[in-house]
């Protein structure tokens, strides 16, 4: 035994840190074990959550559950728990914490002798503290009563019993159009109108005709998930409808800006200067910022709606519905009522993406135009700088030529003074003739010296020597 224990301990060290949590995740939300007759009250508490703030949402939901547990003297679940089940004697509670909401399902064992027609009047919610319920005001997004009944009519009166059942359903749902079908391979039937009754709860009737063990719990669980996820999916519809006027405005402004840009390119309006281009660019950037803000507000909600809609479709498929003559099935009802709403959300999301692409293209086109205009202006500036440099070069050459003349003049003056001094010393020298003969030599010498000086300066600065001085 010690050897085996040691081997197991050594093997456990090889486990990935997430192996046990991930293995427990698929077992964290088991279905309720139900056996007709049962009555259930189910509601979901919704709290808007900003992306990345799921921790705060979980803390709020745990605090609500903690208040209920403390009232009954029950141990509070761990703060990180996302599933809780407990038998409170008078009722059983199943609690689940999801990303945006938490569900409470209260279950009470029913009395078949009392009849399922009065079951909605004996909902298990009557055992829950009223002050606790009052604290939930304004947070409930889903509230439903479910009756799980097992009343198979006798063979001798099947037709009469069925007619009596349908008449009771019409009275129970106040004459509303019912949605229902045979599910679970004919082992059960579900009936509802998906409407909120005067008591604030929607109602579901589930008949256990021949459901196997645990099949009733799975059936009721899927039905409640359909109701919850259907409502959560529809949260995106108001945002989609509210976003359409804003998208219409952005689209109209973008069309006007694009038309102005095209007209200026075709010459229908005066050529746009830098100020006009900058104004158009500022307006397009403003449209992009407004659309981005709208997309940030909608992207999370639309993605969540699509995810919930996918879950609704999956749960409906798991029901394995069979049509009851004269009654629309849940799949048909959702296809006619829920699918168009989800298509609206999808179309608005696609419209946002298309507008973002169009704005990006217009922005790129205008930026290209502004860039070309700036390059044209830069070319003109460079051409003017080249012309000015050429003028400065010619002016400098003229100045250098005058410098040669001026220096030569002064040097020749010195030569004249030297000639006069030699004549005064009785030397056979004609000062004027000497000055005249020295003019070309002095001028050439001054020009050569200045040229050498310029070459040395250009060599020291790394510039090419300039010719033609």
Tab-separated table of C-alpha atoms in Angstrom, residues 84 96 105 119 132 143 168 183 186 199 202 208 216 224 232 241 284 298 303 314 319 350 363 378 392 398 430:
chain	number	residue	atom	x	y	z
A	84	UNK	CA	-24.409	25.465	-6.281
A	96	UNK	CA	-25.475	28.769	-11.801
A	105	UNK	CA	-34.059	27.340	-10.159
A	119	UNK	CA	-49.822	23.937	-9.798
A	132	UNK	CA	-34.832	38.840	-0.443
A	143	UNK	CA	-38.789	34.541	-14.790
A	168	UNK	CA	-57.462	23.210	-19.662
A	183	UNK	CA	-40.245	15.547	-27.410
A	186	UNK	CA	-42.547	10.701	-27.764
A	199	UNK	CA	-48.098	37.482	-12.347
A	202	UNK	CA	-43.941	32.939	-18.260
A	208	UNK	CA	-44.185	13.078	-18.563
A	216	UNK	CA	-37.256	14.667	-17.268
A	224	UNK	CA	-35.334	26.659	-19.282
A	232	UNK	CA	-30.392	37.113	-23.599
A	241	UNK	CA	-32.494	49.291	-33.768
A	284	UNK	CA	-13.680	61.957	-42.414
A	298	UNK	CA	-22.217	47.186	-30.106
A	303	UNK	CA	-21.318	38.782	-30.516
A	314	UNK	CA	-28.598	23.656	-30.240
A	319	UNK	CA	-35.341	18.221	-27.828
A	350	UNK	CA	-22.146	43.893	-41.203
A	363	UNK	CA	-9.536	58.391	-45.792
A	378	UNK	CA	7.697	70.611	-52.126
A	392	UNK	CA	23.551	83.385	-55.572
A	398	UNK	CA	30.554	88.421	-60.099
A	430	UNK	CA	59.705	104.299	-65.803
